[in-house]
mmCIF file of C-alpha atoms and ligand atoms in Angstrom:
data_model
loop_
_atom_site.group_PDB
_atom_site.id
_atom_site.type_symbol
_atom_site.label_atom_id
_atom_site.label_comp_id
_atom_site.label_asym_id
_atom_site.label_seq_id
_atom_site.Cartn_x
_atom_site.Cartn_y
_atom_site.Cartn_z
ATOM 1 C CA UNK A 1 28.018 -24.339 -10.818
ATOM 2 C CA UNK A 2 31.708 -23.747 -10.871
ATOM 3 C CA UNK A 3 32.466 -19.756 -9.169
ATOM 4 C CA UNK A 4 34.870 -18.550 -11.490
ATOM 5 C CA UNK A 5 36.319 -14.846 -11.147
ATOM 6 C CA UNK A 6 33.173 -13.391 -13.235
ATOM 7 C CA UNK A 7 30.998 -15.138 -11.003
ATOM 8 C CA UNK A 8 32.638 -13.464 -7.853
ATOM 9 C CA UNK A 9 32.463 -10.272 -9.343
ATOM 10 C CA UNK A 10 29.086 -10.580 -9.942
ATOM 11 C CA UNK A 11 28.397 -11.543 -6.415
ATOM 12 C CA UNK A 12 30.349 -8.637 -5.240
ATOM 13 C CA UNK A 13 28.436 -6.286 -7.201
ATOM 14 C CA UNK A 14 24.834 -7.727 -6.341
ATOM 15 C CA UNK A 15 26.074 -7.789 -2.239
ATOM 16 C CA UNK A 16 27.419 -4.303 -2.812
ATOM 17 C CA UNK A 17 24.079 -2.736 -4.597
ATOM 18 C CA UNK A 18 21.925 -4.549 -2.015
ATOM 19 C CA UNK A 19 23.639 -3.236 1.116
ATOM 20 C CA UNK A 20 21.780 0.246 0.795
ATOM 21 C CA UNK A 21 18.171 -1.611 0.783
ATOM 22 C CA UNK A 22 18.505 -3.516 3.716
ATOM 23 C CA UNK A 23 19.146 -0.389 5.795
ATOM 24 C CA UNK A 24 15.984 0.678 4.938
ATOM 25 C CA UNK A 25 14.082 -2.531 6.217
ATOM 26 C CA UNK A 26 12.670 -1.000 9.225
ATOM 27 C CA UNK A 27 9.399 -3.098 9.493
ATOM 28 C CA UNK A 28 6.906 -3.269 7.052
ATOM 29 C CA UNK A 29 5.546 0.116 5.979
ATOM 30 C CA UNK A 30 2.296 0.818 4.511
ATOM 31 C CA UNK A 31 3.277 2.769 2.323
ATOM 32 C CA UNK A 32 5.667 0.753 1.752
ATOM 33 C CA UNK A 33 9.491 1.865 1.012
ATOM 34 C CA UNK A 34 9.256 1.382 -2.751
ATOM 35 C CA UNK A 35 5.996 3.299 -3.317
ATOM 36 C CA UNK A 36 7.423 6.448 -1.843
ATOM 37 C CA UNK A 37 3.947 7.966 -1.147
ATOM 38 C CA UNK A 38 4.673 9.848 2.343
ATOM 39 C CA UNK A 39 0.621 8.442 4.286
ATOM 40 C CA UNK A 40 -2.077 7.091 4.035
ATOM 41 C CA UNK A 41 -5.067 9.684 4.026
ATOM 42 C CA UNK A 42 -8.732 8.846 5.643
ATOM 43 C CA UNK A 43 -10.905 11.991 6.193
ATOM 44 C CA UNK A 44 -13.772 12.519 8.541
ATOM 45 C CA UNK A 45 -17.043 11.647 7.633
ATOM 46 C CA UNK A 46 -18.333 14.935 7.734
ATOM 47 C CA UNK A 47 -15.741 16.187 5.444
ATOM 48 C CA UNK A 48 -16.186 17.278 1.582
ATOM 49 C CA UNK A 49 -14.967 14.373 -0.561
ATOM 50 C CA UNK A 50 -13.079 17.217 -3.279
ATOM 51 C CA UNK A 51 -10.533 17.298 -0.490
ATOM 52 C CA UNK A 52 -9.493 13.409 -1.632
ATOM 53 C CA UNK A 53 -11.078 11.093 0.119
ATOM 54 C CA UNK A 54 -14.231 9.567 -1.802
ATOM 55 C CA UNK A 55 -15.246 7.495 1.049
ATOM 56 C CA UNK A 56 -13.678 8.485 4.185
ATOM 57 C CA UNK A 57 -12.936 4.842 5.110
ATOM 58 C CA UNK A 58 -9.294 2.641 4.384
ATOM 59 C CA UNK A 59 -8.938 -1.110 4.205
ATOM 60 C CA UNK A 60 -5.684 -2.429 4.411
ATOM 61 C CA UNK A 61 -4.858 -6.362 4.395
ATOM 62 C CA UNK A 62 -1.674 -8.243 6.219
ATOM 63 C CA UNK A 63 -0.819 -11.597 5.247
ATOM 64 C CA UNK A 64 1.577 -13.644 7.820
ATOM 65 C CA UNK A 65 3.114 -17.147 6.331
ATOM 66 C CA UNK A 66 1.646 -19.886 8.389
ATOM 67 C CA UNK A 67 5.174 -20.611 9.293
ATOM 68 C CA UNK A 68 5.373 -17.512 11.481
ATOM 69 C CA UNK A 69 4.348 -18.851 15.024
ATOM 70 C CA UNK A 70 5.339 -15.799 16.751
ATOM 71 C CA UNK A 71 3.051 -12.703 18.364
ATOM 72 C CA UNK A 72 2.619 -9.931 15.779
ATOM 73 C CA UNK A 73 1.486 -6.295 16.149
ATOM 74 C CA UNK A 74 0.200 -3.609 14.009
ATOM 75 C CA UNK A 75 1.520 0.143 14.558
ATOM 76 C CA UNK A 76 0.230 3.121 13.793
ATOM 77 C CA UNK A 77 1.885 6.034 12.737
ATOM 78 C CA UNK A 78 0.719 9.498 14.013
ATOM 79 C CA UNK A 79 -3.139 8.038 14.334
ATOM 80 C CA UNK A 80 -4.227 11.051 16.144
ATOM 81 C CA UNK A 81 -5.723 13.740 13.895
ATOM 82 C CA UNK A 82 -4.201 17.200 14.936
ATOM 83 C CA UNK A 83 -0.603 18.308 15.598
ATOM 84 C CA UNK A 84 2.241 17.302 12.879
ATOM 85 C CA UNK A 85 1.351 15.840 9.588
ATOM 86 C CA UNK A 86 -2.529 16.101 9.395
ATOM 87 C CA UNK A 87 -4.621 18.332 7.128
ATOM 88 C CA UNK A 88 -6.725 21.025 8.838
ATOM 89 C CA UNK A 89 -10.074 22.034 7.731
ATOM 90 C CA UNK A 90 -11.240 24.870 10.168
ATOM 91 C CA UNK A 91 -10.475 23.645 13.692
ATOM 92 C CA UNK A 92 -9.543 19.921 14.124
ATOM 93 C CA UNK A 93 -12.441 17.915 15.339
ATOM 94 C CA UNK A 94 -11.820 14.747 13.901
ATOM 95 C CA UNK A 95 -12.182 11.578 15.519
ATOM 96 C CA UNK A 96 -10.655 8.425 13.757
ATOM 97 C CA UNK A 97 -11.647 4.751 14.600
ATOM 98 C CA UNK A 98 -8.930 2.018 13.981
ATOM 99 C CA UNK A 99 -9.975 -1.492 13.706
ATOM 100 C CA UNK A 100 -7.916 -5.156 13.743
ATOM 101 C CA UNK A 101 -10.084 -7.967 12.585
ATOM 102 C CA UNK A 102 -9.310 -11.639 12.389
ATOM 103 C CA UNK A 103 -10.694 -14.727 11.629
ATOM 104 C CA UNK A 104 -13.219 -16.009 9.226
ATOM 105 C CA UNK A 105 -15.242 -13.409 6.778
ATOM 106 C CA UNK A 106 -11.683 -10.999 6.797
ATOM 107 C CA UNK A 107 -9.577 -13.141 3.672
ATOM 108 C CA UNK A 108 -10.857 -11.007 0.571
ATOM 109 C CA UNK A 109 -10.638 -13.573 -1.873
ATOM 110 C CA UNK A 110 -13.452 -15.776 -0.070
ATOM 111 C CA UNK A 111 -15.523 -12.661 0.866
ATOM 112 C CA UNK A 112 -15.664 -10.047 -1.255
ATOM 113 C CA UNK A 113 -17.729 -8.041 1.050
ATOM 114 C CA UNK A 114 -14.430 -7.739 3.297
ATOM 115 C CA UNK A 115 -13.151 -5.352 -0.079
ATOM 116 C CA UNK A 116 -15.148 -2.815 1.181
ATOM 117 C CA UNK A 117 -15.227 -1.506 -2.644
ATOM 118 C CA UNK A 118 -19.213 -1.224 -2.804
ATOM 119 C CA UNK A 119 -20.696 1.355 -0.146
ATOM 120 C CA UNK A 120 -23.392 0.115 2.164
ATOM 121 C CA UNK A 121 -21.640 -3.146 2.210
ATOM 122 C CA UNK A 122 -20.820 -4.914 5.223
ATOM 123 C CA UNK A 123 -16.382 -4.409 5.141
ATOM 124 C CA UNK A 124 -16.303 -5.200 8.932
ATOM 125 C CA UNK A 125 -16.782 -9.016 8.840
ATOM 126 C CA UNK A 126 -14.526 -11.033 11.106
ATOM 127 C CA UNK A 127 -13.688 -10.793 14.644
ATOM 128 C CA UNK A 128 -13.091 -7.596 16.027
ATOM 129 C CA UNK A 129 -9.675 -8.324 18.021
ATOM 130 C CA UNK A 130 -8.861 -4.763 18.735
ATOM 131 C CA UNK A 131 -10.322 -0.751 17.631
ATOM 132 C CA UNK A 132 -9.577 2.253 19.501
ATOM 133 C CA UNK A 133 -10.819 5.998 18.746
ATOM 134 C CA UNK A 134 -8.212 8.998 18.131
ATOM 135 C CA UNK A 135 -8.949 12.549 18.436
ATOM 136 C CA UNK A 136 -6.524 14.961 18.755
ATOM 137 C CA UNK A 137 -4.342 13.470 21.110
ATOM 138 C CA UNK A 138 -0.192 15.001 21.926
ATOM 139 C CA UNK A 139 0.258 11.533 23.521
ATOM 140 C CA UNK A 140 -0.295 9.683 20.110
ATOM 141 C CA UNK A 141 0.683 13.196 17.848
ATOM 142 C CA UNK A 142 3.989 11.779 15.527
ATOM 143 C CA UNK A 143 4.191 9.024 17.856
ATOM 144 C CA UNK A 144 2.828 5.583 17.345
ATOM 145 C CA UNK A 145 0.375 3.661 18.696
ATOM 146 C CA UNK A 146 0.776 -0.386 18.913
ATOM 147 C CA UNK A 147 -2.429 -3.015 18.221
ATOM 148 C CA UNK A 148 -1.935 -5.951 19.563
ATOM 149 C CA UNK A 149 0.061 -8.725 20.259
ATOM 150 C CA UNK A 150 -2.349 -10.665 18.513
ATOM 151 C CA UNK A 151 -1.623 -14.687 17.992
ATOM 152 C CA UNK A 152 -1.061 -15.329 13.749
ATOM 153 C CA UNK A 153 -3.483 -18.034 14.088
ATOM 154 C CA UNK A 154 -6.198 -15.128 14.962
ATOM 155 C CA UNK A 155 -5.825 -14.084 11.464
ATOM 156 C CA UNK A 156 -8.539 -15.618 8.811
ATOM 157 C CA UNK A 157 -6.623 -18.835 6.845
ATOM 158 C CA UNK A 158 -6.041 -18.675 3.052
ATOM 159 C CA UNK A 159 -4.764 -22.022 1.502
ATOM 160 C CA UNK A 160 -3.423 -20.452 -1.672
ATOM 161 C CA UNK A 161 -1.209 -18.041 -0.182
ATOM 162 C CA UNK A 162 -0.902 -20.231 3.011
ATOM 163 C CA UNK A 163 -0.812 -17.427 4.970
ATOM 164 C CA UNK A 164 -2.731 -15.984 7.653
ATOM 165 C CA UNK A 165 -4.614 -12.709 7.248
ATOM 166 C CA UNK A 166 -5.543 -9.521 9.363
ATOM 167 C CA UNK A 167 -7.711 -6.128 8.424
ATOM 168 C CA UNK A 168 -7.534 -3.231 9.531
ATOM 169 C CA UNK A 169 -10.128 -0.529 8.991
ATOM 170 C CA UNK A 170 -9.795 3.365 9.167
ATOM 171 C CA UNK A 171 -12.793 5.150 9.576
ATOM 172 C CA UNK A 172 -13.497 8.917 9.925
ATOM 173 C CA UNK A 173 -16.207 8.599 12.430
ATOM 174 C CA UNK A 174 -16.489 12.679 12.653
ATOM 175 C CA UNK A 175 -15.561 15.946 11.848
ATOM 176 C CA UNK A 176 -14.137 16.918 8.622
ATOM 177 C CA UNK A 177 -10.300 16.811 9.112
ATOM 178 C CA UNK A 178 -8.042 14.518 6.940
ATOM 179 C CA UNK A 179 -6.344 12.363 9.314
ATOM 180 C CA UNK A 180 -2.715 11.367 7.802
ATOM 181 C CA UNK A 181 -1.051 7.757 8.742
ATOM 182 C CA UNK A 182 0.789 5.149 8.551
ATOM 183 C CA UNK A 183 0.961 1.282 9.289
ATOM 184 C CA UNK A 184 4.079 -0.774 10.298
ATOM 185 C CA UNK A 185 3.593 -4.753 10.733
ATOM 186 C CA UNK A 186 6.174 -5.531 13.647
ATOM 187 C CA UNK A 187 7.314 -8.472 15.702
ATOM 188 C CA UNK A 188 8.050 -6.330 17.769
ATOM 189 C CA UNK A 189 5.520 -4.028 20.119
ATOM 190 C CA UNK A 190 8.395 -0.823 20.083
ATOM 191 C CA UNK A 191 10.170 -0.961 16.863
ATOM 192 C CA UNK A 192 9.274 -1.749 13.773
ATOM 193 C CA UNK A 193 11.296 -5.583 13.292
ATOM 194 C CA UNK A 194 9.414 -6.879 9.521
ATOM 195 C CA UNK A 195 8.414 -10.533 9.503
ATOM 196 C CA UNK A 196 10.227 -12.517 6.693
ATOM 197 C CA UNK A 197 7.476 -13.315 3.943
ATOM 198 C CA UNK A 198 4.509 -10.783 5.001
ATOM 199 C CA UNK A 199 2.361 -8.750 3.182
ATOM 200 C CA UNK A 200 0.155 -5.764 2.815
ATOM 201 C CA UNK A 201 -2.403 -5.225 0.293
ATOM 202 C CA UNK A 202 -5.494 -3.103 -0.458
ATOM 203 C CA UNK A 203 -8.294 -3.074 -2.906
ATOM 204 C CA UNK A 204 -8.727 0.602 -2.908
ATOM 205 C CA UNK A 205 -6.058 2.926 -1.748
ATOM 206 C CA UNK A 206 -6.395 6.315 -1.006
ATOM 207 C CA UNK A 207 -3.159 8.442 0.096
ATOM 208 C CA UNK A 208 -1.051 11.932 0.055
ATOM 209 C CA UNK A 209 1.383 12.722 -2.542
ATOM 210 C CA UNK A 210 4.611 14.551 -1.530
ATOM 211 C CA UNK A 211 4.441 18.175 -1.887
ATOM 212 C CA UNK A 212 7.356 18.750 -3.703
ATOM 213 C CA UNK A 213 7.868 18.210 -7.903
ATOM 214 C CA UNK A 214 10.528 15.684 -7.762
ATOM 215 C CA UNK A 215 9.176 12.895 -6.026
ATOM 216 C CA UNK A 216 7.174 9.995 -8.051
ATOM 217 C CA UNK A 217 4.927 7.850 -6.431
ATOM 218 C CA UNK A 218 4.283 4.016 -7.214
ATOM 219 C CA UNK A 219 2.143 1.621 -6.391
ATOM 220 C CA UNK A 220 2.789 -1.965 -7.912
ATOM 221 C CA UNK A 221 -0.558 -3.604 -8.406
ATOM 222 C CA UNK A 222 0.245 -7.901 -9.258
ATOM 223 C CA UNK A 223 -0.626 -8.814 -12.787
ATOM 224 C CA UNK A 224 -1.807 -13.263 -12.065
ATOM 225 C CA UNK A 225 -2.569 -15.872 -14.606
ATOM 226 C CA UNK A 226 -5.370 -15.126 -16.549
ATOM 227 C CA UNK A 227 -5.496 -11.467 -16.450
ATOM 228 C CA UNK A 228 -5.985 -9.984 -20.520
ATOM 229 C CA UNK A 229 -6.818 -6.709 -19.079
ATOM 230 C CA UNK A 230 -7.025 -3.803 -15.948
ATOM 231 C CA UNK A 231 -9.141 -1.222 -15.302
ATOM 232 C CA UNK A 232 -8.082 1.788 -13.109
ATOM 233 C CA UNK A 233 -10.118 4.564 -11.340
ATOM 234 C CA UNK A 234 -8.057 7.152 -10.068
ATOM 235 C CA UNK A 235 -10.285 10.576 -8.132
ATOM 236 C CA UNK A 236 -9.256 13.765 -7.372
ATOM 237 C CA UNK A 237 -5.921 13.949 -8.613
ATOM 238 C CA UNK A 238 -6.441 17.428 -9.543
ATOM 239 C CA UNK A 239 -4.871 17.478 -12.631
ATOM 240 C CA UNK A 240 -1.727 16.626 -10.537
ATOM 241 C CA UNK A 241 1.075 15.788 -14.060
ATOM 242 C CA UNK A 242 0.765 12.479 -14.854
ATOM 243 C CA UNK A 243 -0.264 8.959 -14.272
ATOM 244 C CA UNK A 244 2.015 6.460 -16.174
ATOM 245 C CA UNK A 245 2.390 2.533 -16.293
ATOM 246 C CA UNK A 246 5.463 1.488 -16.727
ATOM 247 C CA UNK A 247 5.817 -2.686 -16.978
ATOM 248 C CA UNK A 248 8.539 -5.449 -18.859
ATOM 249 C CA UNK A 249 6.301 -4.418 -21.727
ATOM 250 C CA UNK A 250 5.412 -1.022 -21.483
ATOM 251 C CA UNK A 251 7.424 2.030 -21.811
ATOM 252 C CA UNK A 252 5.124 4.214 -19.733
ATOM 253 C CA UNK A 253 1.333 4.416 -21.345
ATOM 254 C CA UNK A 254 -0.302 7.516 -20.136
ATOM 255 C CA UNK A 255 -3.578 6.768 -18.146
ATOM 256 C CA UNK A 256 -6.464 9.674 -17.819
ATOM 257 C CA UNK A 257 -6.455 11.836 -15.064
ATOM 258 C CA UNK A 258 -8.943 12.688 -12.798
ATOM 259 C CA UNK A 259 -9.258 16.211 -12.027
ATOM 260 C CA UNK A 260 -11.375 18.060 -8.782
ATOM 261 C CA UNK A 261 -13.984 15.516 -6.935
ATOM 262 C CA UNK A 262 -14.124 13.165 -9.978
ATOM 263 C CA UNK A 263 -13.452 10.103 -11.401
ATOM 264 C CA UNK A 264 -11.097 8.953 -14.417
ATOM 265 C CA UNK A 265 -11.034 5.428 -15.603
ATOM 266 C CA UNK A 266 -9.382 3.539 -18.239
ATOM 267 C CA UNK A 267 -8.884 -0.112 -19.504
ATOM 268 C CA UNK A 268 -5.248 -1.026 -19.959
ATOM 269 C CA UNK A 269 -4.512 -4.292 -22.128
ATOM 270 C CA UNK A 270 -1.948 -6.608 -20.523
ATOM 271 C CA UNK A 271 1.037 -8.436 -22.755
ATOM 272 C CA UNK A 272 1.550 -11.963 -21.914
ATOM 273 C CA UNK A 273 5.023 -10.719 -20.932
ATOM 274 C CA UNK A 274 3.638 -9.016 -18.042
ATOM 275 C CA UNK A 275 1.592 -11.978 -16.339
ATOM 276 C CA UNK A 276 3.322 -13.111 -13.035
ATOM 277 C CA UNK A 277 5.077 -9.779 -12.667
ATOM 278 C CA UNK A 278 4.176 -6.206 -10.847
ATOM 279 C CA UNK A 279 2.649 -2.617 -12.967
ATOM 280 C CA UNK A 280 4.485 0.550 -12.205
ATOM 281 C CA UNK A 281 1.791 2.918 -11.936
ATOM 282 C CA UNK A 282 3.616 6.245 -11.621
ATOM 283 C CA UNK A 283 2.240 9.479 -10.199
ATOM 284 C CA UNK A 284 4.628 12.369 -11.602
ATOM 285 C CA UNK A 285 3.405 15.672 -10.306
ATOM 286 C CA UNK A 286 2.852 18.835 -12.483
ATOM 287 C CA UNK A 287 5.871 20.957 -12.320
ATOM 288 C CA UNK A 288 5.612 24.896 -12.325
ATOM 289 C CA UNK A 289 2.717 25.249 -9.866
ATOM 290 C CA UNK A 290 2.679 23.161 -6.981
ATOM 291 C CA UNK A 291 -0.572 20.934 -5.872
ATOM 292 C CA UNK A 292 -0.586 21.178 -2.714
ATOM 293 C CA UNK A 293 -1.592 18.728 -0.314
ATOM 294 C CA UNK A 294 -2.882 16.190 -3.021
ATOM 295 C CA UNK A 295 -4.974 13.546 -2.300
ATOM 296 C CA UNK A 296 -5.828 10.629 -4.777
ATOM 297 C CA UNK A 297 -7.666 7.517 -4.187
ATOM 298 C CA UNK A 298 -6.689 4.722 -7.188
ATOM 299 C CA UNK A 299 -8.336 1.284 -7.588
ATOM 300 C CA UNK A 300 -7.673 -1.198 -10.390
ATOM 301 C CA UNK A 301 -9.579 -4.292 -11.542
ATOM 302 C CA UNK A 302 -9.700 -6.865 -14.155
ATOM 303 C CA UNK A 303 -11.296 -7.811 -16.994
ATOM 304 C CA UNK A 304 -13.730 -10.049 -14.961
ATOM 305 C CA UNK A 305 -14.241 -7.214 -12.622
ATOM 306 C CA UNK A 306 -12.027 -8.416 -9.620
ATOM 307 C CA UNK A 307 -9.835 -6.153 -7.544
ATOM 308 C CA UNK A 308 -6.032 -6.549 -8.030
ATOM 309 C CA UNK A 309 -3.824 -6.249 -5.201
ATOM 310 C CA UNK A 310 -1.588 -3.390 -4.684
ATOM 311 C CA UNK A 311 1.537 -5.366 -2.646
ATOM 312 C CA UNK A 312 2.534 -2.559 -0.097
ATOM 313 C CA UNK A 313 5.058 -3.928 1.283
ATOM 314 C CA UNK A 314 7.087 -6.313 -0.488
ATOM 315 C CA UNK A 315 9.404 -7.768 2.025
ATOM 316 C CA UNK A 316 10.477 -11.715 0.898
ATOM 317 C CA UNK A 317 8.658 -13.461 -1.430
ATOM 318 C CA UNK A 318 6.598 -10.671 -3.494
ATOM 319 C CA UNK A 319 7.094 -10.251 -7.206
ATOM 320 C CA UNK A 320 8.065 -6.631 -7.953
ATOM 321 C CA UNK A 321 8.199 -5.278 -11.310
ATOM 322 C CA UNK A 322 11.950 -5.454 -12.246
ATOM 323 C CA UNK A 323 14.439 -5.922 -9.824
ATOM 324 C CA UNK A 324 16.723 -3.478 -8.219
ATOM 325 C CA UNK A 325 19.782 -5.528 -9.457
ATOM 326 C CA UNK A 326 20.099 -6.599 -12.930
ATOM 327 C CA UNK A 327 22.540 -9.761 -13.090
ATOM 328 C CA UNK A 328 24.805 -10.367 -15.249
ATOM 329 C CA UNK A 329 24.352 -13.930 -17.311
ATOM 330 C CA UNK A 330 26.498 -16.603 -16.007
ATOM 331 C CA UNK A 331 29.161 -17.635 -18.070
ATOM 332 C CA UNK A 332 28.272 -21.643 -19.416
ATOM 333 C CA UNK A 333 28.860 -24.671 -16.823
ATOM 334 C CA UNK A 334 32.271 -26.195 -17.853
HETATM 335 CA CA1 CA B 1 -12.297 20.418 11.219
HETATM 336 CA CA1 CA B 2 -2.613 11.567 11.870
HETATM 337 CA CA1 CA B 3 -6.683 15.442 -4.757
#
């Protein structure tokens, strides 16, 4: 390829545009940056699921490439249930149990079980490496706490994505509070340093909407080979606007809505144009009268009934749904 001045331009522009993103590469959040969903939301199990939570557990998924030799960690974000950023429901008396799991029985794809998308199922198989119970607790109150380091080659093998993967499960083990979080995947055990070509996913996601009108949430659920169509739940969205997917194909197809304690589903046919590339669900709140403190738990399958993956944190090597940075065609080799 010859760089002539277009070329250079083009450069210019793409290193210029991209500067802003990699300031905001501060580990790997779950929810990630691009989903701009403020926590994750897992309730205690004594709580009253029209509050948002249908099943007052989480399951969230971390995939390290097997080329990653070094320690990892999992952080927590405000795990605690009291304080800043959780949801009262008469006095706080929740207690929360985090759990890290490795080795064989956690990879999804080889154990469905390890979904944890049918109840009374066993989502806990693996190793346990590491769990620890949160009440309300100042020390660990908009602080983090740090699992680990745990060894990559703890985590359960998958050829296909030869990676290595970790779960973690949230579970409100009492009381009726709605515990608010977040996860960050770190090389590091004090900051949050992302590891090139990791991932987060879930099979059933269930978090907090901002509580203001402007702010759209995504999630970005992977259309593979194969897929014709998708079926999405979506509970308790409380009438909350609107649900939209927006794709290389679709313009933004309106999806039902679930309204108090219930839910909505819907089958969405898929375009061969959109195989091998990310959905844009998007969750545009009502405007006039705020929802407050909305909680909605979404899962989407397909046609054959298996769980797509929500990416959650796309850092190297995840296909998003359009990129950031449209470029420019290259003028013809000379
Ligand atoms: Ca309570
Ligand atoms: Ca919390
Ligand atoms: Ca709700």
């Amino acid at each position: 390829m010859i760089l002539n001045r277009k070329t250079y331009r083009i450069l210019f522009l793409v290193l210029l545009i991209g500067l802003p993103f990699l300031g905001e590469l501060n580990g790997q959040p779950v929810p990630g940056n691009d989903e701009n969903i403020p926590f994750l939301v897992t309730f205690g199990k004594q709580g009253e699921t029209s509050w948002g939570d249908d099943d007052f557990y989480q399951i969230f998924f971390f995939t390290i490439p097997v080329d990653f030799k070094q320690q990892i960690y999992i952080r927590v974000f405000d795990p605690d249930c009291g304080g800043q950023h959780d949801e009262i429901q008469g006095l706080f008396n929740t207690r929360t149990q985090f759990s890290v799991y490795g080795g064989k029985g956690v990879d999804p794809e080889k154990n469905e079980d390890s979904r944890g998308l049918l109840n009374g199922i066993n989502y806990k198989e693996g190793n346990l490496l590491a769990s620890r119970v949160f009440g309300t607790e100042a020390r660990y109150d908009d602080k983090y706490y740090t699992f680990g380091p745990f060894n990559p080659a703890e985590g359960d093998f998958n050829e296909k994505w030869n990676s290595n993967i970790f779960k973690i499960v949230c579970e409100g083990v009492s009381g009726d509070d709605g515990n608010l979080y977040r996860y960050y995947l770190s090389r590091d055990p004090n900051n949050n340093i992302p590891i090139e070509g990791a991932n987060a996913f879930t099979y059933e996601y269930t978090f907090r909407m901002w509580n203001d009108f402007k702010s759209v949430a995504h999630i970005y659920p992977y259309v593979d080979t194969g897929i014709i169509s998708i079926k999405q739940r979506n509970f308790d969205w409380d009438k909350d606007g609107e649900i939209l997917v927006v794709s290389r194909y679709k313009q933004g197809v309106r999806v039902p809505i679930s309204t108090e304690n219930d839910w909505r589903e819907s089958t969405i046919p898929i375009e061969p144009a959109e195989i091998n590339s990310s959905l844009d669900f998007q969750f545009h709140k009502q405007q006039g009268e705020l929802v407050k403190n909305n909680n909605v738990v979404v899962t989407l399958e397909n046609q054959r009934g298996d769980a797509l993956k929500f990416y959650s944190s796309p850092i190297g090597g995840v296909p998003v749904y359009q990129p950031k940075i449209k470029y420019e065609k290259l003028p013809p080799k000379k």
